[in-house]
CSV table of C-alpha atoms in Angstrom, one decimal:
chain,number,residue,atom,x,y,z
A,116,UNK,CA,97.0,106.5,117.7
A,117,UNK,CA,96.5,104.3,115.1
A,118,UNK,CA,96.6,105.6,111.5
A,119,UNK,CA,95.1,103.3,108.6
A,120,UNK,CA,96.8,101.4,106.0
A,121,UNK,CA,97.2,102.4,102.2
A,122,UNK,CA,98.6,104.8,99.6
A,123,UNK,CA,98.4,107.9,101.7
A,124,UNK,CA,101.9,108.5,102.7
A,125,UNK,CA,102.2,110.8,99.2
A,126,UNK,CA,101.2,114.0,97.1
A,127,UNK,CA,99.2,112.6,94.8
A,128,UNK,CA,96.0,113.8,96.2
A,129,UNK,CA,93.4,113.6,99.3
A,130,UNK,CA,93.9,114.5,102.8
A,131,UNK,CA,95.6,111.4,104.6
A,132,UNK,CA,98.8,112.9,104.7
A,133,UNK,CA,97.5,116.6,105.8
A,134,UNK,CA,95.3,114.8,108.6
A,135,UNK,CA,98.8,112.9,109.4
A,136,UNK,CA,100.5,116.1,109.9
A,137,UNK,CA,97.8,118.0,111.9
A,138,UNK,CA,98.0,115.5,114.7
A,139,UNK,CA,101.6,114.8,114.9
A,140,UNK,CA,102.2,118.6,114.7
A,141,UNK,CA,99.5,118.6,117.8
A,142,UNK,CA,100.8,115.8,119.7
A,143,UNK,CA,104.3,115.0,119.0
A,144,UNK,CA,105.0,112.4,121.5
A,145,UNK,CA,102.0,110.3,121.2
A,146,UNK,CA,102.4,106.7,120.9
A,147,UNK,CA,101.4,106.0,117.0
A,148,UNK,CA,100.9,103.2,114.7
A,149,UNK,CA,101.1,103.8,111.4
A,150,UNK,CA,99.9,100.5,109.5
A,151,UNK,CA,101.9,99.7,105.8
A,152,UNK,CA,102.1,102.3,103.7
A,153,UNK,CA,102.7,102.9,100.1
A,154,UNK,CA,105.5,106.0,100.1
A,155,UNK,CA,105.4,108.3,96.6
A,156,UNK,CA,106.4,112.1,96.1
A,157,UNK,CA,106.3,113.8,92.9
A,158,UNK,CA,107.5,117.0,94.4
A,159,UNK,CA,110.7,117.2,96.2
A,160,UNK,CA,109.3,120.2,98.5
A,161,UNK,CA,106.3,117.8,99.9
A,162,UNK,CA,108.5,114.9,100.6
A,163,UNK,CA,110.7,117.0,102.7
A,164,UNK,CA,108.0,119.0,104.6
A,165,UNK,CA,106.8,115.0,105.5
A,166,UNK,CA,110.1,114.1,106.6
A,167,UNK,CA,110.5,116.9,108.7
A,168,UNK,CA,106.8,116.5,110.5
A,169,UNK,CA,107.2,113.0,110.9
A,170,UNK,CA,110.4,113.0,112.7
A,171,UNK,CA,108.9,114.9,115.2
A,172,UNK,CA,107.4,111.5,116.4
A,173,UNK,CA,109.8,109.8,118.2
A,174,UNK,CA,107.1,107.2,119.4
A,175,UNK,CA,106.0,106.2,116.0
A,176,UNK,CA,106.0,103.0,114.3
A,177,UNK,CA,106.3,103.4,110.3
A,178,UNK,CA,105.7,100.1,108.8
A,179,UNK,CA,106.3,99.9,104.7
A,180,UNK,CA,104.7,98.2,103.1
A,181,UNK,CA,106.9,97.4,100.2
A,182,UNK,CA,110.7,97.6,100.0
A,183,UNK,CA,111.0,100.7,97.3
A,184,UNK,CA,108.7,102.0,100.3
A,185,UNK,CA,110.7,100.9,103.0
A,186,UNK,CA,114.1,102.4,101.7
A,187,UNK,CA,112.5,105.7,101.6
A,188,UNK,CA,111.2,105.2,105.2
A,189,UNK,CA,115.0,104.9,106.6
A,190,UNK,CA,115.7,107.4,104.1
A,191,UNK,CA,113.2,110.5,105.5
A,192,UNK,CA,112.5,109.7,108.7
A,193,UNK,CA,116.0,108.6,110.6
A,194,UNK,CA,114.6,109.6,113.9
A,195,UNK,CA,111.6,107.1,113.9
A,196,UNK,CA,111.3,103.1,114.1
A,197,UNK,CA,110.5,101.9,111.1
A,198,UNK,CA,110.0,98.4,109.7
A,199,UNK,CA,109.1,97.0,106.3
A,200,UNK,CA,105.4,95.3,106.3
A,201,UNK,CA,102.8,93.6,103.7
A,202,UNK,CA,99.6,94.7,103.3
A,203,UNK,CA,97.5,93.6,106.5
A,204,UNK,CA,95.2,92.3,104.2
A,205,UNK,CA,97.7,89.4,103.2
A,206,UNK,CA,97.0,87.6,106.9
A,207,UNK,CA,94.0,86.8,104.9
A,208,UNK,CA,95.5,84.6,102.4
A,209,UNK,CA,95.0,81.0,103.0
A,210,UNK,CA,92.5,81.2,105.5
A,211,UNK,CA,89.2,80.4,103.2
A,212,UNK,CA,88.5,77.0,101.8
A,213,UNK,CA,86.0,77.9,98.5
A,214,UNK,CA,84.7,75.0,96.5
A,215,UNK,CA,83.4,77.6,93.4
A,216,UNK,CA,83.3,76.2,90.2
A,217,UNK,CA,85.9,78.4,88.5
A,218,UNK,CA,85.4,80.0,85.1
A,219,UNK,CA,86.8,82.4,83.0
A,220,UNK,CA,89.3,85.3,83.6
A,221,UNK,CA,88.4,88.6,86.0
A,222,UNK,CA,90.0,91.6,84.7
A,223,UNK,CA,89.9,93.4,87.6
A,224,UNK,CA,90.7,97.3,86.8
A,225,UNK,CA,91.7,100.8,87.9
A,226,UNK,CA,90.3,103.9,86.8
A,227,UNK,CA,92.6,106.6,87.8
A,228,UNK,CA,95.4,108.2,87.4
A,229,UNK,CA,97.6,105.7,88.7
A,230,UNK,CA,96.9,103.2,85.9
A,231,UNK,CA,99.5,102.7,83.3
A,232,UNK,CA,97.8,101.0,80.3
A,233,UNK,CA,94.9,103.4,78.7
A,234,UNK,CA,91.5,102.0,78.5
A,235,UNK,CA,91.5,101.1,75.0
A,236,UNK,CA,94.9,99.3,75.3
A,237,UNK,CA,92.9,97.4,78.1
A,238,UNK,CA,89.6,97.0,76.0
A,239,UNK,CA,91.9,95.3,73.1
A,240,UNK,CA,93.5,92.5,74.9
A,241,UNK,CA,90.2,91.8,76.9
A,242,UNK,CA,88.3,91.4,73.6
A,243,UNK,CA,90.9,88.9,72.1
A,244,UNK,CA,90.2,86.9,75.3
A,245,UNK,CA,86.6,87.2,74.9
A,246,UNK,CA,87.0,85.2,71.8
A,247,UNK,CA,88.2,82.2,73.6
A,248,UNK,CA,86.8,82.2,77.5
A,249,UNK,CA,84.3,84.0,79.5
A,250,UNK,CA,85.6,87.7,80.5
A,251,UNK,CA,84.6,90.0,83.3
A,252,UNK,CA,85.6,93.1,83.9
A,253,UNK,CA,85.8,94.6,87.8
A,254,UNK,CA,87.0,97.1,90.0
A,255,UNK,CA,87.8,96.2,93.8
A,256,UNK,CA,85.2,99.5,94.6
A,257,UNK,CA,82.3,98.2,96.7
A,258,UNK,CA,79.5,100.8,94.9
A,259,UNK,CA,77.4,100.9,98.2
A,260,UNK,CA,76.3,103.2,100.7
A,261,UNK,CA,79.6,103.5,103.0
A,262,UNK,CA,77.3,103.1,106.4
A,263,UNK,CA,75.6,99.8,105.0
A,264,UNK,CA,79.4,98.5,104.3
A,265,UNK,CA,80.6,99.9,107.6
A,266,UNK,CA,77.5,97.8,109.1
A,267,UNK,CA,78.6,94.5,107.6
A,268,UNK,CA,82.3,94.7,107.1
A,269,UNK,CA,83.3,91.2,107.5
A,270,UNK,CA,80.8,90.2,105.3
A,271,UNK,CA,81.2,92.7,102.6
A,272,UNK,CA,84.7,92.1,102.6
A,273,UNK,CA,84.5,87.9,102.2
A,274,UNK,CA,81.9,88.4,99.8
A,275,UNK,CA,84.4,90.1,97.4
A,276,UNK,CA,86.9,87.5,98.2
A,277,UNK,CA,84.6,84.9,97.2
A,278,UNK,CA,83.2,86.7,93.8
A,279,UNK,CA,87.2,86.1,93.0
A,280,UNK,CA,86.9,82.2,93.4
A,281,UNK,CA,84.8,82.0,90.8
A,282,UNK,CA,87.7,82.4,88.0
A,283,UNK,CA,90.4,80.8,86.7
A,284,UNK,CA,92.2,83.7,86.9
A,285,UNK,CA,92.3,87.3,87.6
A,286,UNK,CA,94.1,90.1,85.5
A,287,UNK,CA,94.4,92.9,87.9
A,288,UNK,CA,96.6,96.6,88.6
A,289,UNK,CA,95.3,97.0,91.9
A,290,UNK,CA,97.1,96.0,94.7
A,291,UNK,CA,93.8,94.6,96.7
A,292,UNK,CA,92.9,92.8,93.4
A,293,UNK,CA,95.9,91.1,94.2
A,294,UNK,CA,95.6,90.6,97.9
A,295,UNK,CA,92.0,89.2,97.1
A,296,UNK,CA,92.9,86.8,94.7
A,297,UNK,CA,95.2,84.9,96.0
A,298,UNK,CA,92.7,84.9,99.5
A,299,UNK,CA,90.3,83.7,96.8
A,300,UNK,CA,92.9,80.6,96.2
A,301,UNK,CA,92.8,82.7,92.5
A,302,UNK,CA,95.9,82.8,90.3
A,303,UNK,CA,96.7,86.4,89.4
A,304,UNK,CA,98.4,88.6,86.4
A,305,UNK,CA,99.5,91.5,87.4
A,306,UNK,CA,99.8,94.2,85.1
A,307,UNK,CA,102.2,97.6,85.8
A,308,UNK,CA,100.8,101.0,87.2
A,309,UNK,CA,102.2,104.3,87.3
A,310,UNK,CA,104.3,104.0,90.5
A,311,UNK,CA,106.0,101.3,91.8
A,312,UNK,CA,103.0,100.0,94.7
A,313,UNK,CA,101.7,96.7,92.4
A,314,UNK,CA,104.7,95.5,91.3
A,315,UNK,CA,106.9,95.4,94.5
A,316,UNK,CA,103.9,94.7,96.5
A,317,UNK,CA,104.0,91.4,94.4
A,318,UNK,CA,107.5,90.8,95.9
A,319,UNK,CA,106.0,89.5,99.6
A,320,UNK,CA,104.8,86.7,97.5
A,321,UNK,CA,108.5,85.6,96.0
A,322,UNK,CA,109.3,81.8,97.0
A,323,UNK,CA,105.7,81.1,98.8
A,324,UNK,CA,102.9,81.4,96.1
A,325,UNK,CA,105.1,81.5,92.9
A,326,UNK,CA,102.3,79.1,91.0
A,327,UNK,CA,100.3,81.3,91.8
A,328,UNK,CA,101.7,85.3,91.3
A,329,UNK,CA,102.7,86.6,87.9
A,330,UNK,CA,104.2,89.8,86.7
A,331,UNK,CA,102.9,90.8,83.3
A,332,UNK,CA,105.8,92.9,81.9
A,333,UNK,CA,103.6,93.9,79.0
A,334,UNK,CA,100.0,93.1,77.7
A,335,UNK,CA,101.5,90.9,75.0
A,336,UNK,CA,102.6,88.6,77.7
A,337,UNK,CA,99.1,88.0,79.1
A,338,UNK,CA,97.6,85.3,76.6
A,339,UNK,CA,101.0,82.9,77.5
A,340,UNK,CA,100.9,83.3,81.4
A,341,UNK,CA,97.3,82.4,81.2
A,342,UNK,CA,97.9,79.3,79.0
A,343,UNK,CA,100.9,78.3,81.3
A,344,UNK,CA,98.6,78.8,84.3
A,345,UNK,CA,95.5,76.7,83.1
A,346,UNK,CA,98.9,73.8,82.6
A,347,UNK,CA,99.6,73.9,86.1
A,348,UNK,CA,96.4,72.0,87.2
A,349,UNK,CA,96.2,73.9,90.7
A,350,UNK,CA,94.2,73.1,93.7
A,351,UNK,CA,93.7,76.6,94.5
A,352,UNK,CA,94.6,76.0,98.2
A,353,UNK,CA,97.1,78.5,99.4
A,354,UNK,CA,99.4,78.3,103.0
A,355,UNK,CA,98.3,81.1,105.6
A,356,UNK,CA,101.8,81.6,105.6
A,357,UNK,CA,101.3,85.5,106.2
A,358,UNK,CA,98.8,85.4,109.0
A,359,UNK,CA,101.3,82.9,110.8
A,360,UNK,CA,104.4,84.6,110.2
């Protein structure tokens, strides 16, 4: 069994983490994959009753896909392999050559309750940049029937990578805004959320795209990191260093 990649090891909302526990509960000893996940628990009850179902697996693979998330892995489920993981979605990094003119800065923005900065915190500092460069504003949500996407995945997919190599840079709190960016050979802000999934996630990227990956501590700090990114006169061509190793 292989479960999907994401946020959905928490109880924060949705049914991922119920439809985990049905089939382990059902089928203990199944062999099953679960690809990187994000690990978050408000409530101390839910973690546990995780813990406890997941344990149950003995032929599981947990892979983390941060190290916050890892910790808590070894943490709750001791009788399980586990193994810290990016984001499959970093094997795409590297492996697109784009020859975009570049222009401007892509905010690229959350609209739930994971986001830390309010909208009209948000809408300030993208209006100051207005005044200087071209500013979009972008969410990684394809708005598109769901069969049409399922139909054309690969393309949909590179699509939205390339839409990304047409800036200089992109100001993002998602994680695939992220992910994309740098696929997109972009240079990337990255601004704080609620939980801890951003800002380690940026972590993978220590020591291999460091021109290339910055951590916004506050908004204030945007308008510099831009400037000293637009100094660095980048080629926008980044190693495949995670699909190879």
């Amino acid at each position: 069994i292989i479960f999907q990649s994401g946020y959905t090891t928490q109880d924060l909302g949705g049914n991922h983490e119920l439809m985990h526990r049905l089939v382990i509960e059902t089928i203990p000893h199944a062999h099953i994959l679960m690809m990187p996940q994000t690990i978050f628990f408000k409530k101390e009850e839910n973690k546990l009753r995780t813990s406890k179902c997941y344990n149950q697996a003995k032929n599981m693979l947990f892979l983390a896909r941060d190290m916050i998330s890892y910790e808590q892995a070894i943490d709750m489920f001791p009788n399980i392999t586990v193994r810290a993981y990016p984001d499959i979605v970093t094997s795409l990094i590297g492996t697109f050559n784009f020859n975009n003119k570049r222009e401007g800065i892509c905010f690229c923005m959350r609209n739930d309750g994971e986001k830390f900065y309010t909208t009209e915190e948000i809408n300030k500092i993208y209006n100051e940049l207005k005044k200087d460069v071209p500013v979009t504003f972008t969410d990684t949500t394809i708005k598109e029937n769901y069969l049409t996407i399922r139909n054309n995945l690969k393309q949909f997919i590179e699509n939205e990578i390339e839409k990304f190599s047409t800036y200089e840079v992109t100001i993002t709190d998602r994680y695939h805004g992220t992910i994309f960016s740098l696929a997109a050979g972009t240079p990337v802000i990255i601004l704080k959320t609620n939980d801890h999934k951003v800002i380690t996630g940026a972590d993978w990227f220590r020591g291999i795209y460091d021109k290339y990956v910055y951590v916004a501590h506050n908004l204030n700090e945007i308008r510099s990191i831009y400037k000293a990114i637009k100094h660095e006169q980048l080629d926008h061509k980044l190693i495949p260093y995670f699909q190879k190793n």
